[in-house]
CSV table of C-alpha atoms in Angstrom, one decimal:
chain,number,residue,atom,x,y,z
A,1,UNK,CA,0.5,-2.7,-2.7
A,2,UNK,CA,3.0,-0.1,-4.0
A,3,UNK,CA,5.2,-1.1,-6.9
A,4,UNK,CA,8.3,0.5,-5.4
A,5,UNK,CA,10.4,-0.1,-2.3
A,6,UNK,CA,12.2,2.5,-0.3
A,7,UNK,CA,15.5,1.4,1.2
A,8,UNK,CA,17.8,3.1,3.7
A,9,UNK,CA,21.3,3.1,2.3
A,10,UNK,CA,22.7,1.0,5.2
A,11,UNK,CA,20.0,-1.7,4.6
A,12,UNK,CA,21.3,-2.6,1.1
A,13,UNK,CA,23.5,-5.6,0.9
A,14,UNK,CA,26.2,-6.1,-1.7
A,15,UNK,CA,23.9,-8.0,-4.0
A,16,UNK,CA,21.4,-5.0,-3.9
A,17,UNK,CA,24.2,-2.6,-4.8
A,18,UNK,CA,25.3,-4.8,-7.6
A,19,UNK,CA,21.7,-5.0,-9.1
A,20,UNK,CA,21.4,-1.2,-8.8
A,21,UNK,CA,24.8,-0.7,-10.4
A,22,UNK,CA,23.8,-2.9,-13.3
A,23,UNK,CA,20.7,-0.8,-14.0
A,24,UNK,CA,22.7,2.4,-13.7
A,25,UNK,CA,25.3,1.1,-16.2
A,26,UNK,CA,22.6,0.2,-18.6
A,27,UNK,CA,20.7,3.5,-18.2
A,28,UNK,CA,23.8,5.8,-18.3
A,29,UNK,CA,26.1,4.2,-21.0
A,30,UNK,CA,27.8,7.6,-21.5
A,31,UNK,CA,29.5,7.3,-18.1
A,32,UNK,CA,31.7,4.3,-18.6
A,33,UNK,CA,33.3,3.0,-15.4
A,34,UNK,CA,31.1,5.1,-13.1
A,35,UNK,CA,29.0,2.2,-11.9
A,36,UNK,CA,31.5,-0.7,-12.0
A,37,UNK,CA,30.9,-3.8,-9.9
A,38,UNK,CA,28.8,-3.0,-6.9
A,39,UNK,CA,29.4,0.8,-7.0
A,40,UNK,CA,25.8,2.1,-7.1
A,41,UNK,CA,26.5,5.9,-6.8
A,42,UNK,CA,28.5,8.4,-8.7
A,43,UNK,CA,28.6,11.6,-6.6
A,44,UNK,CA,27.3,12.0,-3.1
A,45,UNK,CA,26.1,8.7,-1.8
A,46,UNK,CA,22.3,8.6,-1.4
A,47,UNK,CA,20.5,8.3,2.0
A,48,UNK,CA,17.5,6.5,0.5
A,49,UNK,CA,17.0,4.4,-2.6
A,50,UNK,CA,13.7,4.0,-4.4
A,51,UNK,CA,13.6,0.9,-6.6
A,52,UNK,CA,11.1,-1.0,-8.6
A,53,UNK,CA,12.1,-4.6,-9.3
A,54,UNK,CA,11.0,-7.1,-11.9
A,55,UNK,CA,12.0,-10.7,-12.7
A,56,UNK,CA,15.4,-9.6,-14.0
A,57,UNK,CA,16.4,-7.3,-11.2
A,58,UNK,CA,16.1,-3.5,-10.6
A,59,UNK,CA,14.0,-2.1,-13.3
A,60,UNK,CA,13.9,1.5,-12.0
A,61,UNK,CA,15.9,3.5,-9.4
A,62,UNK,CA,16.3,6.9,-7.8
A,63,UNK,CA,18.6,8.1,-5.0
A,64,UNK,CA,17.6,10.7,-2.4
A,65,UNK,CA,19.8,12.6,0.0
A,66,UNK,CA,18.8,15.4,2.5
A,67,UNK,CA,21.2,18.3,2.6
A,68,UNK,CA,21.3,22.0,3.0
A,69,UNK,CA,21.8,24.1,-0.2
A,70,UNK,CA,22.8,27.7,0.1
A,71,UNK,CA,20.5,29.9,-2.0
A,72,UNK,CA,22.5,33.1,-2.5
A,73,UNK,CA,21.4,36.6,-3.6
A,74,UNK,CA,23.5,39.8,-3.3
A,75,UNK,CA,21.5,40.8,-0.2
A,76,UNK,CA,21.2,37.5,1.6
A,77,UNK,CA,22.0,33.8,1.8
A,78,UNK,CA,19.4,31.2,2.8
A,79,UNK,CA,20.4,27.7,4.1
A,80,UNK,CA,17.6,25.7,2.5
A,81,UNK,CA,16.9,22.1,3.5
A,82,UNK,CA,16.1,19.9,0.5
A,83,UNK,CA,16.1,16.3,-0.5
A,84,UNK,CA,18.3,16.1,-3.5
A,85,UNK,CA,17.1,13.5,-6.1
A,86,UNK,CA,19.5,11.9,-8.5
A,87,UNK,CA,20.5,8.7,-10.2
A,88,UNK,CA,17.0,8.5,-11.6
A,89,UNK,CA,17.0,5.6,-14.1
A,90,UNK,CA,14.7,3.2,-15.9
A,91,UNK,CA,16.4,0.2,-17.4
A,92,UNK,CA,16.4,0.6,-21.2
A,93,UNK,CA,14.2,-2.5,-21.8
A,94,UNK,CA,11.5,-1.0,-19.5
A,95,UNK,CA,11.5,2.5,-20.8
A,96,UNK,CA,8.1,3.6,-22.3
A,97,UNK,CA,6.3,1.0,-20.1
A,98,UNK,CA,4.9,3.5,-17.6
A,99,UNK,CA,7.3,2.4,-14.9
A,100,UNK,CA,8.7,5.9,-14.8
A,101,UNK,CA,5.4,7.3,-13.5
A,102,UNK,CA,5.4,4.6,-10.8
A,103,UNK,CA,9.0,5.6,-9.9
A,104,UNK,CA,7.9,9.2,-9.7
A,105,UNK,CA,5.2,8.2,-7.1
A,106,UNK,CA,7.9,6.3,-5.2
A,107,UNK,CA,10.2,9.4,-5.1
A,108,UNK,CA,7.3,11.5,-3.8
A,109,UNK,CA,6.6,8.9,-1.1
A,110,UNK,CA,10.3,9.0,-0.1
A,111,UNK,CA,10.3,12.8,0.1
A,112,UNK,CA,7.1,12.7,2.2
A,113,UNK,CA,8.8,10.2,4.5
A,114,UNK,CA,11.7,12.6,5.0
A,115,UNK,CA,9.3,15.5,5.6
A,116,UNK,CA,11.5,18.0,3.8
A,117,UNK,CA,10.2,21.3,2.5
A,118,UNK,CA,11.3,20.6,-1.1
A,119,UNK,CA,12.8,18.0,-3.4
A,120,UNK,CA,15.5,19.4,-5.8
A,121,UNK,CA,17.0,18.0,-8.9
A,122,UNK,CA,18.7,19.0,-12.1
A,123,UNK,CA,18.1,17.4,-15.5
A,124,UNK,CA,18.6,17.8,-19.2
A,125,UNK,CA,16.1,18.9,-21.8
A,126,UNK,CA,15.0,15.4,-23.0
A,127,UNK,CA,13.5,14.5,-19.5
A,128,UNK,CA,12.1,17.8,-18.4
A,129,UNK,CA,8.6,17.0,-19.7
A,130,UNK,CA,8.7,13.8,-17.5
A,131,UNK,CA,9.4,15.7,-14.4
A,132,UNK,CA,6.8,18.4,-15.2
A,133,UNK,CA,4.2,15.6,-15.7
A,134,UNK,CA,4.8,14.1,-12.2
A,135,UNK,CA,4.5,17.5,-10.4
A,136,UNK,CA,8.0,19.0,-10.4
A,137,UNK,CA,8.2,22.7,-11.1
A,138,UNK,CA,11.0,24.2,-13.1
A,139,UNK,CA,12.9,27.1,-11.6
A,140,UNK,CA,13.6,30.1,-13.8
A,141,UNK,CA,17.2,30.0,-15.2
A,142,UNK,CA,19.2,29.7,-11.9
A,143,UNK,CA,23.0,29.4,-11.6
A,144,UNK,CA,24.0,26.4,-9.6
A,145,UNK,CA,27.5,25.6,-8.4
A,146,UNK,CA,28.5,22.0,-7.4
A,147,UNK,CA,31.5,19.7,-7.2
A,148,UNK,CA,31.4,16.9,-9.8
A,149,UNK,CA,32.8,13.5,-9.1
A,150,UNK,CA,36.3,14.3,-10.3
A,151,UNK,CA,39.3,12.5,-8.7
A,152,UNK,CA,41.7,14.2,-11.0
A,153,UNK,CA,40.6,17.7,-10.0
A,154,UNK,CA,38.7,17.5,-6.8
A,155,UNK,CA,38.6,21.4,-6.4
A,156,UNK,CA,36.8,21.8,-9.7
A,157,UNK,CA,33.3,23.5,-9.5
A,158,UNK,CA,30.7,23.2,-12.1
A,159,UNK,CA,28.6,26.3,-13.0
A,160,UNK,CA,25.3,25.2,-14.5
A,161,UNK,CA,22.3,27.5,-15.1
A,162,UNK,CA,19.4,25.6,-16.6
A,163,UNK,CA,17.2,22.6,-15.8
A,164,UNK,CA,16.7,22.9,-12.0
A,165,UNK,CA,13.4,21.6,-10.7
A,166,UNK,CA,11.7,21.7,-7.3
A,167,UNK,CA,9.0,19.5,-5.9
A,168,UNK,CA,7.0,21.1,-3.0
A,169,UNK,CA,6.7,18.6,-0.1
A,170,UNK,CA,5.9,20.3,3.2
A,171,UNK,CA,6.1,23.9,1.8
A,172,UNK,CA,4.3,25.4,-1.2
A,173,UNK,CA,6.4,26.3,-4.3
A,174,UNK,CA,6.1,30.0,-3.7
A,175,UNK,CA,8.1,29.6,-0.5
A,176,UNK,CA,11.2,28.5,-2.5
A,177,UNK,CA,13.8,31.3,-2.1
A,178,UNK,CA,15.2,32.7,-5.3
A,179,UNK,CA,18.9,33.0,-5.9
A,180,UNK,CA,22.0,31.0,-7.0
A,181,UNK,CA,22.3,27.5,-5.7
A,182,UNK,CA,25.6,26.6,-3.9
A,183,UNK,CA,25.7,22.9,-3.2
A,184,UNK,CA,29.1,22.9,-1.3
A,185,UNK,CA,29.6,19.4,-2.4
A,186,UNK,CA,28.5,16.9,-5.0
A,187,UNK,CA,25.1,16.0,-6.4
A,188,UNK,CA,23.6,12.6,-5.9
């Protein structure tokens, strides 16, 4: 039996959203107000949720959303289908327990279920080793443009150039097109 469960977004009830939101609040304390009440998303709303539960609720979570990302070079633009992964969190009291590896296997299973060419995520330096250890491959410094969750300035675009990772699913890593990433929307 797998330790994770994959949920379709429409299958989650309000109590499930509240449990996920509580885990995200605990895991991301630097985003006060982002996960209030039953709000279990911060940017684009996920299509799938991967969760691992324990006796006190959701111990680990990741959100997944299929979308096309434009990969832009001066000579061409490729519309690349990916499954964007975000909201990856392990509740603080479970960090260091190995549950993150189990969550990584659940994310890979969700990507396999979606049969996309690649998974795509962005992350900060402290967690890059984790993603490398579960099979993600870091892109060379790549500019990425996306819209943050910003109700005050909804036209603002973030330009970020480091920490982008790809997980090959149905295509090998060498098939990833090189160029700038244009999300044309928010991240998960």
